mmCIF file of C-alpha atoms in Angstrom:
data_model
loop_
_atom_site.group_PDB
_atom_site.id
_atom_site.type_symbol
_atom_site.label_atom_id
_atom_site.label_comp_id
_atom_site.label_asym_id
_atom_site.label_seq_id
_atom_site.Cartn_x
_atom_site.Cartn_y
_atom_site.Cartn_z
ATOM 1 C CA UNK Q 1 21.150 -78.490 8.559
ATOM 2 C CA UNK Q 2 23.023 -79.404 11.741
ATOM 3 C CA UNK Q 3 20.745 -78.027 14.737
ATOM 4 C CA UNK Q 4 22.278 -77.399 18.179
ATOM 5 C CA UNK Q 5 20.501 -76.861 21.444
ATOM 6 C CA UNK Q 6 22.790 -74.853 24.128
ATOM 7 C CA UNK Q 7 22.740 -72.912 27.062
ATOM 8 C CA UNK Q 8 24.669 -69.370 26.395
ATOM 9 C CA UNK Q 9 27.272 -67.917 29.178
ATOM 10 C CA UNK Q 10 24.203 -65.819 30.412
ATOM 11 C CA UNK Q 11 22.141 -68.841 30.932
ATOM 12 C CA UNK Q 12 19.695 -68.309 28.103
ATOM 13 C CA UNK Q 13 18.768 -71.924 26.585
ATOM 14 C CA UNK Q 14 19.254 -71.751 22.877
ATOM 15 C CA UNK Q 15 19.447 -72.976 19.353
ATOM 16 C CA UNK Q 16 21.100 -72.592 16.110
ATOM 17 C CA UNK Q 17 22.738 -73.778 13.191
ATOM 18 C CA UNK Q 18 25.882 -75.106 13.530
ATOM 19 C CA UNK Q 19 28.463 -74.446 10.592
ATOM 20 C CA UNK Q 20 32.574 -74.110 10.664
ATOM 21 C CA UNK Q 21 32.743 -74.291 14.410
ATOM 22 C CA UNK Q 22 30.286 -71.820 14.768
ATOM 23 C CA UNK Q 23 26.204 -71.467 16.050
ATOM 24 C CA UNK Q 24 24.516 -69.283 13.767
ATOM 25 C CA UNK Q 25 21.612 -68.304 17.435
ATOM 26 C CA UNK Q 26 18.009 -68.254 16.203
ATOM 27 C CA UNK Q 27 17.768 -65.106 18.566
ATOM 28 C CA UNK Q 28 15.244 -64.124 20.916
ATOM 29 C CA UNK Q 29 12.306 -63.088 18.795
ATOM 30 C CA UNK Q 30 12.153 -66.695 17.178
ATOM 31 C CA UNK Q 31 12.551 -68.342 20.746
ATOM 32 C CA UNK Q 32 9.527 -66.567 21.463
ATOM 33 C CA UNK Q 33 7.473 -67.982 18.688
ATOM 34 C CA UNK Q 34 9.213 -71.406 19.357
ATOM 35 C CA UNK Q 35 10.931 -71.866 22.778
ATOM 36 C CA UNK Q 36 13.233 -75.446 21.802
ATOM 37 C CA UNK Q 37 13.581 -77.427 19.028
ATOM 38 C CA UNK Q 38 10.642 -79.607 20.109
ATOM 39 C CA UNK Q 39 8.567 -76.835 19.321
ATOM 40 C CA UNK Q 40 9.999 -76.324 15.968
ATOM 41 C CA UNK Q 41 9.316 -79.437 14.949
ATOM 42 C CA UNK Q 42 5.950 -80.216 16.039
ATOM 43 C CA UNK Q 43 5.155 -76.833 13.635
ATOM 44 C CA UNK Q 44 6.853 -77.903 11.009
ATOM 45 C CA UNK Q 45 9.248 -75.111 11.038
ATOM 46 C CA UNK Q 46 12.249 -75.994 10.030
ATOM 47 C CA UNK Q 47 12.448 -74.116 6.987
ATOM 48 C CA UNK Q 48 11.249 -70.959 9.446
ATOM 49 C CA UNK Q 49 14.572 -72.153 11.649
ATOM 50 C CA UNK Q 50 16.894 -72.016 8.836
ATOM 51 C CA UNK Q 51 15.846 -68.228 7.964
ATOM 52 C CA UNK Q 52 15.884 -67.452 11.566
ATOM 53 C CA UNK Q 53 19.290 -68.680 11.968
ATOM 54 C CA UNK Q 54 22.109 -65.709 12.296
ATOM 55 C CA UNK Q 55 19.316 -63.486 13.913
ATOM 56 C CA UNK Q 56 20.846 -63.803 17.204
ATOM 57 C CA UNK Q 57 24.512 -63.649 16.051
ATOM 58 C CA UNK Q 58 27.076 -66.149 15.747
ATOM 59 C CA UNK Q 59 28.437 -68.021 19.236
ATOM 60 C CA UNK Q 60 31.760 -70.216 19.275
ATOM 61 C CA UNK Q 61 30.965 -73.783 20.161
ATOM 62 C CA UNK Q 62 33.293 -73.704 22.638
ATOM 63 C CA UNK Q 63 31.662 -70.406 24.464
ATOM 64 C CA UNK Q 64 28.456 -72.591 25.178
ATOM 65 C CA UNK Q 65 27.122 -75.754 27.042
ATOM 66 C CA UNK Q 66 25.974 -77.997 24.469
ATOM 67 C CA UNK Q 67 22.749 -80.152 25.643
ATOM 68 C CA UNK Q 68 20.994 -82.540 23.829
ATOM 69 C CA UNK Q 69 19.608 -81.805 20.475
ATOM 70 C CA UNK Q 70 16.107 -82.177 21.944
ATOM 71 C CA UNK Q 71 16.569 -81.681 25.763
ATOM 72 C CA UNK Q 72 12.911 -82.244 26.545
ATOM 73 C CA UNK Q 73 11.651 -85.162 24.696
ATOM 74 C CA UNK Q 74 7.737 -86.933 25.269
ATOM 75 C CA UNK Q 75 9.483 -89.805 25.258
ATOM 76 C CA UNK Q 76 13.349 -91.865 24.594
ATOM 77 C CA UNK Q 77 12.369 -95.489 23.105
ATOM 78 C CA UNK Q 78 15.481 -97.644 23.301
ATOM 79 C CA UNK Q 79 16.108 -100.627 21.463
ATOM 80 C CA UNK Q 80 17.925 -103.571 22.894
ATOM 81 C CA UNK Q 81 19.811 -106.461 21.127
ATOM 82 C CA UNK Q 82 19.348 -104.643 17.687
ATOM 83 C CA UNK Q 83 22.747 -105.416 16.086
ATOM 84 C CA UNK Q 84 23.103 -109.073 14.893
ATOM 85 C CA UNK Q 85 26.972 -109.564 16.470
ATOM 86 C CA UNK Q 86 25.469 -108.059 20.018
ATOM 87 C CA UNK Q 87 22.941 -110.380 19.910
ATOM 88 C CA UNK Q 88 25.732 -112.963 19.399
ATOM 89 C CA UNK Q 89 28.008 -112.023 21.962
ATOM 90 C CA UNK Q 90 25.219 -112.148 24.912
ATOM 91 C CA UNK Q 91 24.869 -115.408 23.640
ATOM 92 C CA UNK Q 92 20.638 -114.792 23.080
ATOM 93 C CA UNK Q 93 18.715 -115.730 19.436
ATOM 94 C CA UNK Q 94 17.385 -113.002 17.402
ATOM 95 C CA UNK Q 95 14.083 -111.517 19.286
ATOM 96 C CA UNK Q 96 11.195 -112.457 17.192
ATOM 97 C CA UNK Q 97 10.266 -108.790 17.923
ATOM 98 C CA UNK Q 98 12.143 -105.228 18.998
ATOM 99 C CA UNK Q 99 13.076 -105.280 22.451
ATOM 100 C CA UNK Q 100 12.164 -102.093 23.839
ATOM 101 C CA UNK Q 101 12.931 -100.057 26.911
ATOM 102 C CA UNK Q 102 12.785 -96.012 27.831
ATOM 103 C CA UNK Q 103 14.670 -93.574 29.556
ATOM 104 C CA UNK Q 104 14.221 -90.332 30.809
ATOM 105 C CA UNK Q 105 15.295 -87.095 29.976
ATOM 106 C CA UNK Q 106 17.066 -86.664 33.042
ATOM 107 C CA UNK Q 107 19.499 -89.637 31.848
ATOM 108 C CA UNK Q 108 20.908 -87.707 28.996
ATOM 109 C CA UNK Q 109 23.252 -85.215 28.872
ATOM 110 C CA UNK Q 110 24.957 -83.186 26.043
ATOM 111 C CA UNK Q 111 27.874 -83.197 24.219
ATOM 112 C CA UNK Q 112 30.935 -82.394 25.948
ATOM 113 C CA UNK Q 113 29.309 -82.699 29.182
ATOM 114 C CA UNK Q 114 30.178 -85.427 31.551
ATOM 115 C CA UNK Q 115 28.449 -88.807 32.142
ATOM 116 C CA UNK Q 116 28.375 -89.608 35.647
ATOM 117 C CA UNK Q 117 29.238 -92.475 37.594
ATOM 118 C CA UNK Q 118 26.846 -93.243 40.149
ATOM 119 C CA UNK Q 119 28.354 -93.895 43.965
ATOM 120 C CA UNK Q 120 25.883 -97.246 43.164
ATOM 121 C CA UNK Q 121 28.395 -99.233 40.699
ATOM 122 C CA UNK Q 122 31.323 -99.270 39.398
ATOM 123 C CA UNK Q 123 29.601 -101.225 36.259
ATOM 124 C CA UNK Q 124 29.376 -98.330 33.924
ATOM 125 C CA UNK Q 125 29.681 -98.933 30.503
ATOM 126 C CA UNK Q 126 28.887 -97.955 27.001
ATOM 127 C CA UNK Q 127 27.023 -98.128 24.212
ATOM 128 C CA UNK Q 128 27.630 -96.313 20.760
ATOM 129 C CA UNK Q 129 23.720 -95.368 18.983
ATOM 130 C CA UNK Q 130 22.399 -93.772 15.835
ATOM 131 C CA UNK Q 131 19.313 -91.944 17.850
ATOM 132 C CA UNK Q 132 16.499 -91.280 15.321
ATOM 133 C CA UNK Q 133 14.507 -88.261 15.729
ATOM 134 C CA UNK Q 134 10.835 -88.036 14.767
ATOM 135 C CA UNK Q 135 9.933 -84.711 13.044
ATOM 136 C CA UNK Q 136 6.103 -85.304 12.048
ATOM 137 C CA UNK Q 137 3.813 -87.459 14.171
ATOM 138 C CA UNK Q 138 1.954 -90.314 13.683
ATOM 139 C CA UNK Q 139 0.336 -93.520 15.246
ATOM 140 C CA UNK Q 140 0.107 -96.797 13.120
ATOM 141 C CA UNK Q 141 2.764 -95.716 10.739
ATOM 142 C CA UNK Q 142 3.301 -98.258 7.540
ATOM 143 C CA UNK Q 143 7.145 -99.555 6.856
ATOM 144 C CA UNK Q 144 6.641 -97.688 3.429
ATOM 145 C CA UNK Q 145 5.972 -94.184 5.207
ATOM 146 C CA UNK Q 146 8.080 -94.238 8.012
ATOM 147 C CA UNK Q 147 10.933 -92.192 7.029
ATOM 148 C CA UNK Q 148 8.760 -89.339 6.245
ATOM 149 C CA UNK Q 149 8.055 -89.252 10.064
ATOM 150 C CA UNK Q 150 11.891 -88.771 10.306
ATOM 151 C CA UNK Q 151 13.008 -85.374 11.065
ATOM 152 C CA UNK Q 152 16.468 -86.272 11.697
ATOM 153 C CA UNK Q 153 19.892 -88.427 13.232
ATOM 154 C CA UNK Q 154 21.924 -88.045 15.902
ATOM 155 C CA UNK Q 155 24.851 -89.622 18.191
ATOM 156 C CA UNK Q 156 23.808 -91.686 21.370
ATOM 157 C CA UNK Q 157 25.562 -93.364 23.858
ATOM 158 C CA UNK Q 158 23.567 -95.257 25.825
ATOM 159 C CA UNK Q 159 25.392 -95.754 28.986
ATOM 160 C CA UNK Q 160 24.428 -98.288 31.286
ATOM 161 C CA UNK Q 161 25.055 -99.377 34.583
ATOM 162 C CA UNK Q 162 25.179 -103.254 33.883
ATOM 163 C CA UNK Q 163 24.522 -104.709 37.733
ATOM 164 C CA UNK Q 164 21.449 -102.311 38.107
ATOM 165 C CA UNK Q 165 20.515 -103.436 34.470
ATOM 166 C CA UNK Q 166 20.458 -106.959 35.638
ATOM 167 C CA UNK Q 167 18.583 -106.952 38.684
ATOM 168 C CA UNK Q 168 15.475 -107.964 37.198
ATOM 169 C CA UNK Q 169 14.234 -108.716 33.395
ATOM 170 C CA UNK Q 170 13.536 -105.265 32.898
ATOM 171 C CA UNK Q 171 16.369 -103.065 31.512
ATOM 172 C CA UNK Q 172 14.536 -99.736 33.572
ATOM 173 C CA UNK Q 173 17.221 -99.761 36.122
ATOM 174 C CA UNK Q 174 20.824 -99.483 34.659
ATOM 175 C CA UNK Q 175 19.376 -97.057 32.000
ATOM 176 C CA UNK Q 176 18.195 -94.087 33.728
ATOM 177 C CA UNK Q 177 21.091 -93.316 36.488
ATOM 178 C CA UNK Q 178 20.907 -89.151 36.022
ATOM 179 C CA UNK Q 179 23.212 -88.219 33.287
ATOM 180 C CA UNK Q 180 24.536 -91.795 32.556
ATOM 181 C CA UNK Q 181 23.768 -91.270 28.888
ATOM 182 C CA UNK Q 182 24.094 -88.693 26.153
ATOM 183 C CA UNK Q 183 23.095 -87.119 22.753
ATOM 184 C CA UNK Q 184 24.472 -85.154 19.765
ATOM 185 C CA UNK Q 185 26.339 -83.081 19.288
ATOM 186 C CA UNK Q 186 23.390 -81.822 16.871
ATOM 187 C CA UNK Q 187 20.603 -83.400 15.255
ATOM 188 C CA UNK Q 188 21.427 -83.488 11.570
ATOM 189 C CA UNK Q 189 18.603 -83.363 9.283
ATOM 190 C CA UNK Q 190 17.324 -85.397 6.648
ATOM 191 C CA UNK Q 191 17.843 -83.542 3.742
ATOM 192 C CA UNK Q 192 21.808 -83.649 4.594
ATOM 193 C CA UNK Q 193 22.333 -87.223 5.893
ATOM 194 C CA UNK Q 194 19.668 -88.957 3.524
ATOM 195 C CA UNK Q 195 20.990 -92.499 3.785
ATOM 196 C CA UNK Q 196 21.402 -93.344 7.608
ATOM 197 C CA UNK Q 197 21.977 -97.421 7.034
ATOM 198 C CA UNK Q 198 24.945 -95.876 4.796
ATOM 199 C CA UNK Q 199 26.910 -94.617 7.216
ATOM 200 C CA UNK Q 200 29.600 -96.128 9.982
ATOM 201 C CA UNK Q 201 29.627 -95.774 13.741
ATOM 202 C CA UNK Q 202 32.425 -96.044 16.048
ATOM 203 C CA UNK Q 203 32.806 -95.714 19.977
ATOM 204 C CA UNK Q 204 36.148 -95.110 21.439
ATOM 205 C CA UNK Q 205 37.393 -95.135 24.831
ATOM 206 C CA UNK Q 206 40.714 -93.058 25.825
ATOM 207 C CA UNK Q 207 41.104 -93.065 22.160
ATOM 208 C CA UNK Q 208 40.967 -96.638 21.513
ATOM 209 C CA UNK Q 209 38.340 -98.558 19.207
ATOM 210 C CA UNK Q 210 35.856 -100.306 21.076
ATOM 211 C CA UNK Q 211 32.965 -100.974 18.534
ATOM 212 C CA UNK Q 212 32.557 -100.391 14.916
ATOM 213 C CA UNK Q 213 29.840 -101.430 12.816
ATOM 214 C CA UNK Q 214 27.777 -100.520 9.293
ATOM 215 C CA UNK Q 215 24.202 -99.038 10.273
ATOM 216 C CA UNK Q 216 23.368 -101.770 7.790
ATOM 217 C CA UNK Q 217 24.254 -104.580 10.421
ATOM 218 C CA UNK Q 218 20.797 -103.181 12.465
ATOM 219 C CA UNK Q 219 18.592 -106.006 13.172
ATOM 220 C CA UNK Q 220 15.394 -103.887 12.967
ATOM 221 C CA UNK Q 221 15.928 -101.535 10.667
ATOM 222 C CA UNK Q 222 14.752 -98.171 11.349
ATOM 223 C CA UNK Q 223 11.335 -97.955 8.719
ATOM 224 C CA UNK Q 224 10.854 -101.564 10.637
ATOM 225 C CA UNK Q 225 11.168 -99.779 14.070
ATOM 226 C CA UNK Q 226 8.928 -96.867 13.558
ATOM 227 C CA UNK Q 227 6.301 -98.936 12.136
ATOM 228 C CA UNK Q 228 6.244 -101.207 15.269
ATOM 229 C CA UNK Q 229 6.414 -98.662 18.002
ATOM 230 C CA UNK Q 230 3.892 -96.596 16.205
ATOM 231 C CA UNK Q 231 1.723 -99.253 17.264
ATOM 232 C CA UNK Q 232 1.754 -99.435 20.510
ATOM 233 C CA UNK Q 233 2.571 -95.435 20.648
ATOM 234 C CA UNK Q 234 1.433 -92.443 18.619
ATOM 235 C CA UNK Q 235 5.036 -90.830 17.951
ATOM 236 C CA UNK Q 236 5.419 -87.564 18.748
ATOM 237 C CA UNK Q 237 7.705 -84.187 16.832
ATOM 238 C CA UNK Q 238 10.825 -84.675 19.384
ATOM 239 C CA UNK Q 239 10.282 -88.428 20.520
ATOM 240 C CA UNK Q 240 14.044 -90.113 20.391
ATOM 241 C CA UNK Q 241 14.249 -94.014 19.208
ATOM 242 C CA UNK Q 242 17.878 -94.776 20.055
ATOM 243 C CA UNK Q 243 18.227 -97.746 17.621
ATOM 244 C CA UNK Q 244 20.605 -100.247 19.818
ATOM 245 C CA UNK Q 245 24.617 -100.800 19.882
ATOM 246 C CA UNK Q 246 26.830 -103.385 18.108
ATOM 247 C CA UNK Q 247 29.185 -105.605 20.177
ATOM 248 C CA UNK Q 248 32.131 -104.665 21.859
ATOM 249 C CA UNK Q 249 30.564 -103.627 24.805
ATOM 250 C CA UNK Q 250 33.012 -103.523 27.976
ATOM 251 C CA UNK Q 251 29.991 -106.243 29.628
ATOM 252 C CA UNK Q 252 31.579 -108.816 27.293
ATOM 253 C CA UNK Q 253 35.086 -108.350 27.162
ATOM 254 C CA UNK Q 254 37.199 -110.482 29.362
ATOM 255 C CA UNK Q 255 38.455 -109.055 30.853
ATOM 256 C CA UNK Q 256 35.296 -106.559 31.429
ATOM 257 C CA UNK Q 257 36.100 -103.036 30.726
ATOM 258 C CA UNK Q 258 33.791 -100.353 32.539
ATOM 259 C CA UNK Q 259 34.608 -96.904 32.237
ATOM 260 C CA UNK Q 260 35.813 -94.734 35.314
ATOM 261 C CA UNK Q 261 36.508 -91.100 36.187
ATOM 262 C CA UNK Q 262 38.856 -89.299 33.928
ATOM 263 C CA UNK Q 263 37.899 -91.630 31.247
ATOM 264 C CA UNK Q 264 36.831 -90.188 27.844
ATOM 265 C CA UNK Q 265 34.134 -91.396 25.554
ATOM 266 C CA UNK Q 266 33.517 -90.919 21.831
ATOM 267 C CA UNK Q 267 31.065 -91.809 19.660
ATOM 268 C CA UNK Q 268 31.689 -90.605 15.884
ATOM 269 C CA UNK Q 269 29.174 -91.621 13.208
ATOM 270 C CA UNK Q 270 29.656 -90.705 9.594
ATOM 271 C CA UNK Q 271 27.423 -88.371 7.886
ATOM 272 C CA UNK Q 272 26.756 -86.762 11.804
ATOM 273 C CA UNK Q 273 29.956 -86.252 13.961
ATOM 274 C CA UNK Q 274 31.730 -87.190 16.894
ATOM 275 C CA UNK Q 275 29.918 -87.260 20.649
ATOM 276 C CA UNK Q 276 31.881 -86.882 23.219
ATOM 277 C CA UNK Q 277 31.921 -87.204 26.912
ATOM 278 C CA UNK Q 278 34.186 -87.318 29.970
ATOM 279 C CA UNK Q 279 33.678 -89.032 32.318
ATOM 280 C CA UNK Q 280 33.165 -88.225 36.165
ATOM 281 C CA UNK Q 281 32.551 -89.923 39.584
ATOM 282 C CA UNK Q 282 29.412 -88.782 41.444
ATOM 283 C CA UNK Q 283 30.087 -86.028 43.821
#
């Protein structure tokens, strides 16, 4: 299944199935049992959301406001310097270990939404993502059992304002400007896209190809992820590990490329879709 989260033109917040351009809208009675897709999960219901699905009708995609696939996570775990030719291009060795940093809710936006621009910076740049969705929970997870934690994949971009990110040592600062960053279209689940390190990502900017990579490229892979953050951190139905960007970043380019108002941003990964974003200056 490809699950949406939405607002409707009424203002209800929503879910469904999406299929042929359309959301097949769980419909009120099932919100009431489950209010998000959070809820769903930590259930265990998504065979109960596939039955559901239709109940409420069928919406256009372009009739709603698309929001992140989870809009309400416990928690985003982001992975830095997890592709091996990112790690080159900052000029750094492979960590011996994940390097790890969060972000808020607030930080992520949805699909066809814009990312903002902060007054702060004009530094704002991108970062193409596989995010990784935990479906079942679980604290001190083993390598061999982590993708049955998995409930499904999705598109992130993480953007990032790159002065604020290097004010200190911690990333904290350039990651969580309010709606810098930004998730989906849907989550896809694992019983369609089965093979994540099979697939291909690429982010584009005003239609031109900025990174492109194999999933296979990750540094950490995402069993070896899970199993380390499970650790420090029982996982939780809903908890987001965006699993870190290949080069190409506009940080590194000479010259640098940032990305400004009227810009677009895409981020299309086989097997999932295509994110997209304008973007807009902070009003």
């Amino acid at each position: 299944m490809r699950i949406a989260s939405y607002i409707t033109s009424d203002g209800t917040a929503s879910f469904g199935v999406a299929e042929n351009g359309q959301l097949k809208d769980v419909g009120a009675a099932f919100r009431q049992k489950y209010s998000d897709l959070r809820a769903v999960l930590a259930a265990g219901a998504l065979g109960d959301l596939a039955a559901a699905a239709g109940q409420g009708g069928a919406l256009a995609e372009g009739d709603v406001t698309l929001i992140s696939p989870v809009p309400n996570p416990d928690k985003i775990i982001c992975i830095g310097l997890n592709y091996m030719t990112h790690i080159n291009e900052t000029g750094r060795d492979k960590p011996a270990k994940p390097s790890i940093f969060t972000r808020y809710p607030s930080s992520v936006t949805g699909h066809g939404q814009p990312m903002i621009r902060p007054k702060a910076s004009d530094w704002f740049d991108f970062e193409g993502e596989l995010a990784v969705i935990i479906g079942t929970a679980g604290r001190d997870i083993a390598e061999a059992d982590a993708m049955q934690h998995v409930a499904g994949y999705s598109c992130f971009n993480d953007g990032s304002i790159r002065d604020y990110q290097r004010h200190t040592s911690q990333f904290w600062a350039g990651k969580n400007f309010v709606d810098s960053g930004a998730m989906g279209p849907w989550l896809v689940t694992t019983d369609e896209l089965t093979d994540p390190a099979a697939q291909t990502m690429e982010t584009r900017l005003n239609g031109e190809v900025m990174q492109s990579t194999p999933i296979s490229d990750l540094a950490f892979n995402i069993p070896e992820l899970i199993a380390y953050l499970s650790i420090v951190t029982e996982l939780l139905p809903g908890d987001v590990i965006a699993t870190g960007t290949p080069s190409g970043v506009g940080l590194f380019r000479e010259p640098k490329l940032f990305m400004k108002d009227g810009d677009n941003v895409e981020v299309e990964i086989s097997g999932i879709g295509t994110l997209s974003n304008p973007i807009r200056d902070q009003v």
